[in-house]
CSV table of C-alpha atoms in Angstrom, one decimal:
chain,number,residue,atom,x,y,z
R,1,MET,CA,103.4,88.5,100.0
R,2,ALA,CA,106.3,86.3,99.1
R,3,ILE,CA,104.2,83.7,97.3
R,4,GLN,CA,102.4,86.6,95.3
R,5,THR,CA,105.7,88.0,94.3
R,6,LEU,CA,107.1,84.7,93.2
R,7,ILE,CA,104.0,83.8,91.1
R,8,ASP,CA,104.2,87.2,89.4
R,9,GLY,CA,107.6,86.4,88.2
R,10,ALA,CA,107.3,82.5,87.6
R,11,THR,CA,108.4,80.9,84.5
R,12,SER,CA,105.7,78.4,84.5
R,13,LEU,CA,102.4,77.6,86.4
R,14,THR,CA,100.7,74.2,86.7
R,15,ILE,CA,97.0,74.3,88.0
R,16,ASP,CA,95.6,71.1,89.2
R,17,LYS,CA,91.9,71.0,90.2
R,18,GLN,CA,91.2,67.3,89.7
R,19,VAL,CA,89.1,65.5,92.1
R,20,PRO,CA,90.8,63.3,94.4
R,21,THR,CA,89.7,59.9,93.1
R,22,SER,CA,90.6,56.3,94.2
R,23,MET,CA,90.6,53.4,91.6
R,24,SER,CA,90.6,49.6,91.9
R,25,VAL,CA,90.4,46.8,89.5
R,26,SER,CA,88.4,43.8,90.5
R,27,ARG,CA,89.2,40.0,89.8
R,28,GLY,CA,86.7,40.3,87.0
R,29,GLN,CA,88.7,43.2,85.4
R,30,LYS,CA,86.1,45.6,86.3
R,31,LEU,CA,87.3,49.2,87.1
R,32,ARG,CA,85.9,50.9,89.8
R,33,THR,CA,86.4,54.6,90.9
R,34,GLN,CA,85.1,56.6,93.7
R,35,SER,CA,85.6,60.1,94.8
R,36,ARG,CA,85.6,61.0,98.5
R,37,SER,CA,86.4,64.7,98.6
R,38,ILE,CA,85.8,68.1,96.4
R,39,SER,CA,88.0,69.5,93.9
R,40,ILE,CA,90.8,71.6,95.6
R,41,TYR,CA,93.2,73.9,93.6
R,42,LYS,CA,96.9,72.8,93.9
R,43,PHE,CA,99.7,74.8,92.0
R,44,VAL,CA,103.1,74.3,90.9
R,45,VAL,CA,105.2,77.4,90.3
R,46,GLY,CA,108.3,77.5,88.2
R,47,LEU,CA,110.6,80.1,90.1
R,48,ASN,CA,112.5,82.8,88.2
R,49,PRO,CA,116.2,81.8,88.0
R,50,GLY,CA,117.0,85.3,87.1
R,51,LEU,CA,116.8,86.8,90.7
R,52,SER,CA,119.8,88.8,91.7
R,53,TYR,CA,120.8,88.3,95.1
R,54,ASP,CA,122.5,91.7,96.0
R,55,THR,CA,119.5,93.8,95.7
R,56,PHE,CA,117.3,95.2,98.5
R,57,ASP,CA,114.1,93.7,96.8
R,58,THR,CA,115.4,90.2,96.6
R,59,ARG,CA,117.0,89.8,100.1
R,60,GLY,CA,113.7,91.2,101.5
R,61,LEU,CA,111.8,88.6,99.3
R,62,LEU,CA,113.9,85.8,100.4
R,63,ASN,CA,113.6,86.8,104.1
R,64,ASP,CA,109.7,86.8,103.7
R,65,TYR,CA,109.9,83.5,101.9
R,66,ASP,CA,111.9,81.9,104.8
R,67,VAL,CA,109.7,83.5,107.5
R,68,GLN,CA,106.5,82.7,105.9
R,69,GLY,CA,107.4,79.1,105.3
R,70,LYS,CA,104.6,76.4,105.2
R,71,ILE,CA,102.7,77.8,108.1
R,72,THR,CA,101.2,81.1,106.9
R,73,GLU,CA,98.3,81.5,104.7
R,74,GLU,CA,98.5,84.1,101.8
R,75,THR,CA,95.8,85.5,99.5
R,76,VAL,CA,97.0,85.5,95.8
R,77,LYS,CA,96.0,86.3,92.4
R,78,LEU,CA,97.1,84.2,89.2
R,79,GLY,CA,96.8,87.2,86.9
R,80,ASN,CA,98.3,89.8,89.0
R,81,VAL,CA,100.6,91.6,86.7
R,82,THR,CA,100.5,92.7,83.0
R,83,GLY,CA,101.7,89.7,80.9
R,84,ASN,CA,99.8,87.0,83.0
R,85,GLN,CA,96.4,88.3,83.1
R,86,TYR,CA,95.2,85.8,80.4
R,87,ILE,CA,95.4,83.0,83.1
R,88,THR,CA,92.3,84.0,84.9
R,89,GLU,CA,90.8,86.7,82.3
R,90,TYR,CA,87.0,87.0,82.2
R,91,LEU,CA,85.7,85.9,78.9
R,92,GLY,CA,82.0,86.8,79.3
R,93,GLU,CA,80.6,89.8,77.9
R,94,MET,CA,79.3,91.9,80.9
R,95,THR,CA,80.9,95.3,81.6
R,96,GLY,CA,82.8,96.1,84.7
R,97,SER,CA,79.9,97.8,86.2
R,98,GLU,CA,77.5,95.1,85.4
R,99,GLN,CA,79.8,92.4,86.7
R,100,ALA,CA,79.9,94.5,90.2
R,101,SER,CA,75.9,94.8,90.0
R,102,THR,CA,75.4,90.9,90.1
R,103,TYR,CA,74.9,89.0,93.4
R,104,ILE,CA,74.1,85.8,94.7
R,105,THR,CA,70.3,84.9,95.3
R,106,GLY,CA,71.1,81.4,96.3
R,107,HIS,CA,72.6,78.2,95.4
R,108,SER,CA,72.2,74.5,95.4
R,109,GLY,CA,74.9,71.7,95.1
R,110,ASN,CA,77.3,73.0,92.6
R,111,VAL,CA,74.9,75.7,90.9
R,112,LEU,CA,75.1,79.3,92.1
R,113,THR,CA,71.9,81.3,91.3
R,114,ILE,CA,72.6,85.1,90.8
R,115,ASN,CA,70.7,88.2,90.0
R,116,VAL,CA,71.4,89.9,86.7
R,117,ALA,CA,68.7,92.3,86.6
R,118,ALA,CA,71.1,95.2,85.9
R,119,VAL,CA,72.9,93.4,83.0
R,120,LEU,CA,71.9,94.8,79.6
R,121,THR,CA,74.9,94.2,77.4
R,122,ASN,CA,73.6,92.3,74.2
R,123,GLY,CA,70.2,91.6,75.8
R,124,ALA,CA,68.8,88.1,76.4
R,125,SER,CA,71.7,86.5,74.2
R,126,GLY,CA,74.4,88.6,76.3
R,127,ASN,CA,77.1,86.0,77.6
R,128,ILE,CA,77.2,86.1,81.3
R,129,VAL,CA,79.9,83.4,81.8
R,130,ASN,CA,82.0,81.3,79.5
R,131,ILE,CA,83.1,77.6,80.3
R,132,GLY,CA,86.1,78.2,82.5
R,133,ASP,CA,85.3,81.7,83.9
R,134,PHE,CA,86.5,82.1,87.4
R,135,ILE,CA,83.8,83.5,89.7
R,136,GLN,CA,83.7,84.2,93.3
R,137,ALA,CA,81.5,85.9,95.9
R,138,ALA,CA,83.3,89.1,97.0
R,139,ASN,CA,85.6,88.8,100.0
R,140,ALA,CA,84.8,85.1,100.1
R,141,ARG,CA,87.5,82.3,100.7
R,142,TYR,CA,86.7,80.2,97.7
R,143,PRO,CA,86.7,80.6,94.0
R,144,TYR,CA,84.8,78.6,91.2
R,145,GLN,CA,84.9,78.0,87.6
R,146,ALA,CA,82.0,77.7,85.4
R,147,THR,CA,81.1,74.6,83.7
R,148,ALA,CA,78.8,75.9,81.2
R,149,LYS,CA,78.2,78.9,78.9
R,150,VAL,CA,75.3,80.9,80.5
R,151,LEU,CA,73.4,83.5,78.7
R,152,ARG,CA,71.4,86.4,80.0
R,153,GLY,CA,68.0,85.4,79.1
R,154,SER,CA,64.9,87.1,79.9
R,155,GLY,CA,64.7,86.5,83.5
R,156,THR,CA,66.2,88.5,86.5
R,157,THR,CA,68.4,85.6,87.5
R,158,VAL,CA,70.4,83.0,86.0
R,159,ASP,CA,71.9,79.6,87.2
R,160,ILE,CA,75.7,79.1,87.0
R,161,PRO,CA,77.0,75.5,87.3
R,162,VAL,CA,80.4,75.4,88.8
R,163,HIS,CA,83.1,72.8,88.7
R,164,ARG,CA,82.6,71.8,92.7
R,165,ASP,CA,79.9,72.1,95.2
R,166,ILE,CA,79.4,75.6,96.8
R,167,ILE,CA,81.7,75.6,100.0
R,168,GLU,CA,80.3,78.6,101.9
R,169,THR,CA,77.1,80.5,102.0
R,170,ASN,CA,77.2,83.9,100.6
R,171,THR,CA,73.6,84.8,99.7
R,172,GLY,CA,73.4,88.5,98.8
R,173,ALA,CA,77.0,89.0,98.5
R,174,ASN,CA,78.2,90.6,95.0
R,175,LEU,CA,80.2,88.7,92.7
R,176,VAL,CA,83.8,89.2,91.2
R,177,TYR,CA,85.2,87.6,88.0
R,178,GLY,CA,88.2,86.9,86.3
R,179,ASN,CA,91.4,88.7,87.4
R,180,ASN,CA,89.5,89.8,90.6
R,181,VAL,CA,89.3,86.3,92.0
R,182,THR,CA,91.6,85.3,94.7
R,183,PHE,CA,92.9,81.9,96.2
R,184,LYS,CA,93.8,81.3,99.9
R,185,VAL,CA,96.9,79.1,99.7
R,186,LYS,CA,99.8,77.8,101.6
R,187,MET,CA,103.1,76.4,100.5
R,188,ILE,CA,103.3,72.6,100.7
R,189,ASP,CA,106.8,72.2,99.1
R,190,GLN,CA,109.2,75.1,99.9
R,191,PRO,CA,112.4,74.5,97.8
R,192,PRO,CA,115.8,75.8,99.2
R,193,TYR,CA,117.8,78.4,97.4
R,194,SER,CA,121.4,78.6,96.6
R,195,ILE,CA,123.5,81.8,95.7
R,196,THR,CA,125.6,81.1,92.6
R,197,PRO,CA,129.0,83.1,91.9
R,198,GLY,CA,127.3,85.3,89.5
R,199,ARG,CA,125.0,86.6,92.4
R,200,TYR,CA,122.0,84.8,91.1
R,201,VAL,CA,119.5,82.9,93.2
R,202,GLU,CA,119.3,79.3,92.2
R,203,TRP,CA,116.2,77.6,93.4
R,204,GLY,CA,116.2,73.8,94.4
R,205,GLY,CA,113.1,73.1,92.7
R,206,ASP,CA,109.4,74.3,92.1
R,207,MET,CA,107.2,75.8,94.8
R,208,GLN,CA,104.1,73.9,95.2
R,209,LEU,CA,100.7,75.6,96.7
R,210,MET,CA,97.5,74.2,97.8
R,211,GLU,CA,94.2,75.8,98.6
R,212,ASN,CA,93.6,76.1,102.2
R,213,LEU,CA,90.1,74.8,103.4
R,214,THR,CA,89.0,76.0,106.6
């Protein structure tokens, strides 16, 4: 749980989900771009410089951090504690029980089709998701973000376009939204730390994380 603890106390968080793209310029000065991969979440975490080394919690955290290294995967949330929940906060209009009632009926490319038969809030004009809302099949590896505002409508299902193609099949799975979404990550840059005369932990840089695709 070292990564989650460090995210919870972070001084900054950079989120990068840009699609890897190669670019070239021809002799005729024409710009060509090509993508060979899907969008993968990467994070840069500004680490808390105020940790006091001479406490049980900090020494335990640093031990876990050293043992975990770049090898061990961890499941994390970005909005895990009060004060940073706005990062992944759900901005649609469904109640908690309505969110729990939705489930995946199918998918195609980067579009999830979900059942919303039990969603009654605000009727047909009810907002299922807003652009940027996080959505994920329950107990699944990969989260997604909506790329359009989707209203309830009059049918029993809605289509939600998301920022990348669906990676795993989860037909029939219930959905989680917002702060309930998780990420499977590994450290790709593990900065060293020093102990200062004031008994504080001084980090040698930012921690960098990358979503672990399997």
